[in-house]
Amino acid sequence: MKPLFFLLWMVGLLFSATTWAANCPGHPQLRIEGGTDLEVQETCRSFKKITVFFAEMGIKTDDNLTLHFKDIVYLPGENENTENRTPVYGYFDTDTREIHLMHFASPDQEHRSAWGLTWTHELASSFLLHEMTHLVVTSYLGADFKRLARPWHEAIAYAVQLELMPVAQQKEVLSRQKDLVADPFTDVRSVNIMSYAVDPDAFAVRVFAAIKKWGGREFIKKVLDNQIPGTEEE
């Protein structure tokens, strides 16, 4: 192998290992950057779940979407010079329509937990469902996406996440939170910024149980179509 060709070949390997990108079969609008083979596989699987879920409500998921996997992701909007920035699993950027995610096995995930569960690839994958739901909801609402109150954006994302995660994982989450499952939100106005900010994990379980009680997917569609008073941004 000639030296120059060998050098270019090695650079190509390094590039593909650090900024790998691919489209999922059947979903050419989906682009993944920086993901490992496992993360790419889980992203494709999650997007298929999301596509089927919303298709049953007559909502298409054909918008372009780019996911960036990174070693660490910080809460958007914080000053980049702040020493104590807040690391987060990921977020959906409503301006660029892109998702930024921490690697499933990033060292910064070691102390992360959700619903008292050990942080695993399977649990991390469920948060792909969460962020993808933000994309679909925002795309469906279009220029009117700010009409839906922020806590309701989160409520729908958590409800879909819990609904579509593997059955065994869902059972484990709900069995650990039996008191919350038995105490769902009883009014749509209880889904607000305070109930979300106090404890997002508890919020997720209570809103999942409530939405199931209120009609599940049919209720979600009514919320998106502005047919449920009390879900609007005030």
CSV table of C-alpha atoms in Angstrom, one decimal:
chain,number,residue,atom,x,y,z
A,1,MET,CA,0.0,0.0,0.0
A,2,LYS,CA,1.5,3.4,-1.0
A,3,PRO,CA,2.3,5.7,1.9
A,4,LEU,CA,-0.1,8.5,0.8
A,5,PHE,CA,-2.9,6.1,0.2
A,6,PHE,CA,-2.3,4.4,3.5
A,7,LEU,CA,-2.4,7.8,5.3
A,8,LEU,CA,-5.7,8.8,3.6
A,9,TRP,CA,-7.1,5.4,4.5
A,10,MET,CA,-6.2,5.8,8.1
A,11,VAL,CA,-7.6,9.3,8.3
A,12,GLY,CA,-10.8,7.9,6.7
A,13,LEU,CA,-11.1,5.2,9.4
A,14,LEU,CA,-10.6,7.8,12.2
A,15,PHE,CA,-13.2,10.1,10.7
A,16,SER,CA,-15.8,7.4,10.3
A,17,ALA,CA,-15.2,6.3,13.9
A,18,THR,CA,-15.7,9.8,15.3
A,19,THR,CA,-18.3,11.4,13.0
A,20,TRP,CA,-20.0,8.4,11.6
A,21,ALA,CA,-23.3,9.2,9.8
A,22,ALA,CA,-25.9,7.0,8.2
A,23,ASN,CA,-29.5,7.0,7.1
A,24,CYS,CA,-31.8,4.3,8.5
A,25,PRO,CA,-33.2,2.0,5.8
A,26,GLY,CA,-36.6,3.2,4.9
A,27,HIS,CA,-36.1,6.5,6.6
A,28,PRO,CA,-33.8,8.6,4.3
A,29,GLN,CA,-34.8,11.8,6.2
A,30,LEU,CA,-33.0,10.5,9.3
A,31,ARG,CA,-29.3,11.3,9.7
A,32,ILE,CA,-27.2,10.2,12.6
A,33,GLU,CA,-23.8,11.8,13.4
A,34,GLY,CA,-21.3,10.5,15.9
A,35,GLY,CA,-23.2,7.4,16.9
A,36,THR,CA,-21.8,4.0,17.7
A,37,ASP,CA,-23.2,1.0,15.9
A,38,LEU,CA,-25.4,0.2,18.8
A,39,GLU,CA,-26.7,3.8,19.0
A,40,VAL,CA,-27.4,3.9,15.3
A,41,GLN,CA,-29.3,0.6,15.5
A,42,GLU,CA,-31.4,1.8,18.5
A,43,THR,CA,-32.0,5.2,16.8
A,44,CYS,CA,-33.4,3.4,13.7
A,45,ARG,CA,-35.5,1.1,15.8
A,46,SER,CA,-36.9,4.0,17.9
A,47,PHE,CA,-37.7,6.1,14.9
A,48,LYS,CA,-39.7,3.2,13.4
A,49,LYS,CA,-41.7,2.9,16.6
A,50,ILE,CA,-42.4,6.6,16.6
A,51,THR,CA,-43.4,6.5,12.9
A,52,VAL,CA,-45.9,3.7,13.5
A,53,PHE,CA,-47.3,5.3,16.7
A,54,PHE,CA,-48.1,8.6,15.1
A,55,ALA,CA,-49.2,7.1,11.8
A,56,GLU,CA,-52.1,5.5,13.7
A,57,MET,CA,-53.2,9.0,14.6
A,58,GLY,CA,-52.9,10.2,11.0
A,59,ILE,CA,-49.7,12.1,11.7
A,60,LYS,CA,-46.7,11.7,9.3
A,61,THR,CA,-43.1,11.7,10.5
A,62,ASP,CA,-41.5,12.8,7.2
A,63,ASP,CA,-39.5,15.8,8.3
A,64,ASN,CA,-35.7,15.7,8.1
A,65,LEU,CA,-34.1,14.9,11.4
A,66,THR,CA,-30.4,14.9,12.4
A,67,LEU,CA,-29.2,13.4,15.7
A,68,HIS,CA,-25.8,14.3,17.1
A,69,PHE,CA,-24.3,11.9,19.6
A,70,LYS,CA,-21.7,13.6,21.9
A,71,ASP,CA,-19.6,12.8,24.9
A,72,ILE,CA,-21.5,15.5,26.9
A,73,VAL,CA,-24.5,17.7,26.3
A,74,TYR,CA,-25.4,20.7,28.3
A,75,LEU,CA,-28.7,22.3,29.1
A,76,PRO,CA,-29.4,24.7,26.1
A,77,GLY,CA,-29.5,28.4,26.8
A,78,GLU,CA,-26.9,28.3,29.6
A,79,ASN,CA,-23.8,30.6,29.2
A,80,GLU,CA,-21.0,28.6,27.7
A,81,ASN,CA,-18.6,30.2,30.1
A,82,THR,CA,-20.5,29.1,33.1
A,83,GLU,CA,-18.3,26.7,35.2
A,84,ASN,CA,-21.2,24.7,36.6
A,85,ARG,CA,-23.2,24.0,33.4
A,86,THR,CA,-26.0,21.5,33.7
A,87,PRO,CA,-25.3,18.2,31.8
A,88,VAL,CA,-28.4,16.6,30.4
A,89,TYR,CA,-29.1,13.4,28.5
A,90,GLY,CA,-30.2,15.3,25.5
A,91,TYR,CA,-32.6,17.9,24.0
A,92,PHE,CA,-34.5,18.7,20.9
A,93,ASP,CA,-33.5,22.1,19.3
A,94,THR,CA,-36.8,23.6,18.0
A,95,ASP,CA,-34.8,26.1,15.8
A,96,THR,CA,-32.7,23.7,13.9
A,97,ARG,CA,-34.9,20.7,14.3
A,98,GLU,CA,-32.0,18.6,15.6
A,99,ILE,CA,-31.5,16.3,18.5
A,100,HIS,CA,-28.4,16.4,20.6
A,101,LEU,CA,-27.7,13.3,22.8
A,102,MET,CA,-25.1,12.0,25.1
A,103,HIS,CA,-23.5,8.7,24.2
A,104,PHE,CA,-25.3,5.8,25.9
A,105,ALA,CA,-22.1,4.8,27.7
A,106,SER,CA,-20.6,8.3,28.2
A,107,PRO,CA,-18.7,8.6,31.5
A,108,ASP,CA,-21.0,11.4,32.4
A,109,GLN,CA,-23.9,9.0,32.4
A,110,GLU,CA,-22.4,7.0,35.3
A,111,HIS,CA,-24.3,8.9,37.9
A,112,ARG,CA,-27.4,9.4,35.9
A,113,SER,CA,-30.7,7.6,36.8
A,114,ALA,CA,-34.3,7.8,35.9
A,115,TRP,CA,-37.2,6.3,38.0
A,116,GLY,CA,-34.6,4.7,40.3
A,117,LEU,CA,-33.4,2.4,37.6
A,118,THR,CA,-29.7,1.7,36.8
A,119,TRP,CA,-28.7,3.6,33.7
A,120,THR,CA,-28.5,1.1,30.8
A,121,HIS,CA,-28.4,1.2,27.0
A,122,GLU,CA,-32.1,0.1,27.1
A,123,LEU,CA,-33.1,3.0,29.3
A,124,ALA,CA,-31.0,5.5,27.4
A,125,SER,CA,-32.7,4.2,24.2
A,126,SER,CA,-36.1,5.1,25.6
A,127,PHE,CA,-35.1,8.7,25.8
A,128,LEU,CA,-34.6,8.6,22.0
A,129,LEU,CA,-38.4,8.1,21.9
A,130,HIS,CA,-38.9,11.1,24.1
A,131,GLU,CA,-36.8,13.5,22.0
A,132,MET,CA,-38.2,12.1,18.7
A,133,THR,CA,-41.7,12.8,20.0
A,134,HIS,CA,-40.7,16.4,20.5
A,135,LEU,CA,-39.8,16.6,16.8
A,136,VAL,CA,-43.0,15.0,15.6
A,137,VAL,CA,-45.2,17.2,17.8
A,138,THR,CA,-43.3,20.4,16.9
A,139,SER,CA,-43.5,19.5,13.2
A,140,TYR,CA,-47.2,18.7,13.3
A,141,LEU,CA,-48.1,22.0,15.1
A,142,GLY,CA,-45.8,24.0,12.8
A,143,ALA,CA,-45.7,27.7,13.4
A,144,ASP,CA,-48.3,27.2,16.2
A,145,PHE,CA,-46.1,24.9,18.3
A,146,LYS,CA,-45.7,27.5,21.0
A,147,ARG,CA,-49.5,27.4,21.5
A,148,LEU,CA,-49.1,24.1,23.4
A,149,ALA,CA,-47.8,24.8,26.9
A,150,ARG,CA,-44.3,23.6,27.5
A,151,PRO,CA,-45.4,21.1,30.3
A,152,TRP,CA,-47.7,19.6,27.7
A,153,HIS,CA,-44.9,19.1,25.2
A,154,GLU,CA,-43.1,17.2,28.0
A,155,ALA,CA,-46.2,15.4,29.0
A,156,ILE,CA,-46.8,14.0,25.6
A,157,ALA,CA,-43.1,13.1,25.1
A,158,TYR,CA,-43.0,11.2,28.4
A,159,ALA,CA,-46.3,9.5,27.7
A,160,VAL,CA,-45.0,8.2,24.4
A,161,GLN,CA,-41.7,7.2,25.9
A,162,LEU,CA,-43.3,5.1,28.5
A,163,GLU,CA,-45.9,3.7,26.1
A,164,LEU,CA,-43.3,2.5,23.6
A,165,MET,CA,-40.4,1.3,25.8
A,166,PRO,CA,-40.0,-2.5,26.1
A,167,VAL,CA,-42.8,-4.1,28.1
A,168,ALA,CA,-40.4,-5.5,30.7
A,169,GLN,CA,-38.9,-2.1,31.2
A,170,GLN,CA,-42.2,-0.4,31.4
A,171,LYS,CA,-43.4,-2.8,34.1
A,172,GLU,CA,-40.2,-2.2,36.1
A,173,VAL,CA,-40.7,1.5,36.0
A,174,LEU,CA,-44.4,1.3,37.0
A,175,SER,CA,-43.9,-1.3,39.7
A,176,ARG,CA,-41.3,1.0,41.3
A,177,GLN,CA,-43.8,3.9,41.2
A,178,LYS,CA,-47.0,2.2,42.3
A,179,ASP,CA,-48.1,5.1,44.5
A,180,LEU,CA,-47.7,7.5,41.5
A,181,VAL,CA,-49.6,5.2,39.1
A,182,ALA,CA,-52.4,5.1,41.7
A,183,ASP,CA,-52.3,8.9,41.9
A,184,PRO,CA,-52.5,10.2,38.3
A,185,PHE,CA,-53.2,13.8,37.5
A,186,THR,CA,-57.0,14.3,37.7
A,187,ASP,CA,-57.2,17.6,35.7
A,188,VAL,CA,-55.3,18.8,32.7
A,189,ARG,CA,-54.4,22.0,34.5
A,190,SER,CA,-52.5,20.0,37.0
A,191,VAL,CA,-50.0,19.3,34.2
A,192,ASN,CA,-48.1,22.6,34.7
A,193,ILE,CA,-44.6,24.0,35.0
A,194,MET,CA,-44.6,23.4,38.8
A,195,SER,CA,-45.6,19.8,38.7
A,196,TYR,CA,-43.0,19.2,36.0
A,197,ALA,CA,-40.1,21.1,37.7
A,198,VAL,CA,-40.5,19.6,41.1
A,199,ASP,CA,-39.9,16.1,40.0
A,200,PRO,CA,-39.8,15.2,36.3
A,201,ASP,CA,-39.7,11.4,37.1
A,202,ALA,CA,-42.9,11.6,39.1
A,203,PHE,CA,-44.4,14.0,36.6
A,204,ALA,CA,-43.7,11.4,33.8
A,205,VAL,CA,-45.4,8.5,35.6
A,206,ARG,CA,-48.5,10.5,36.8
A,207,VAL,CA,-49.0,12.0,33.3
A,208,PHE,CA,-48.6,8.6,31.6
A,209,ALA,CA,-51.2,7.1,34.0
A,210,ALA,CA,-53.5,10.1,33.5
A,211,ILE,CA,-53.3,10.1,29.7
A,212,LYS,CA,-54.0,6.4,29.6
A,213,LYS,CA,-57.1,7.1,31.7
A,214,TRP,CA,-58.2,10.0,29.5
A,215,GLY,CA,-58.1,8.1,26.3
A,216,GLY,CA,-54.5,7.4,25.4
A,217,ARG,CA,-53.6,8.1,21.7
A,218,GLU,CA,-57.0,9.6,21.0
A,219,PHE,CA,-56.5,12.1,23.8
A,220,ILE,CA,-53.0,13.0,22.6
A,221,LYS,CA,-54.5,13.7,19.2
A,222,LYS,CA,-57.1,16.0,20.7
A,223,VAL,CA,-54.5,17.9,22.6
A,224,LEU,CA,-52.5,18.4,19.4
A,225,ASP,CA,-55.6,19.5,17.6
A,226,ASN,CA,-56.3,22.1,20.3
A,227,GLN,CA,-59.5,20.3,21.4
A,228,ILE,CA,-58.6,20.1,25.1
A,229,PRO,CA,-59.0,23.4,27.0
A,230,GLY,CA,-56.3,24.0,29.6
A,231,THR,CA,-53.4,22.7,27.5
A,232,GLU,CA,-52.6,26.0,25.9
A,233,GLU,CA,-49.6,28.3,26.9
A,234,GLU,CA,-51.0,31.0,29.2
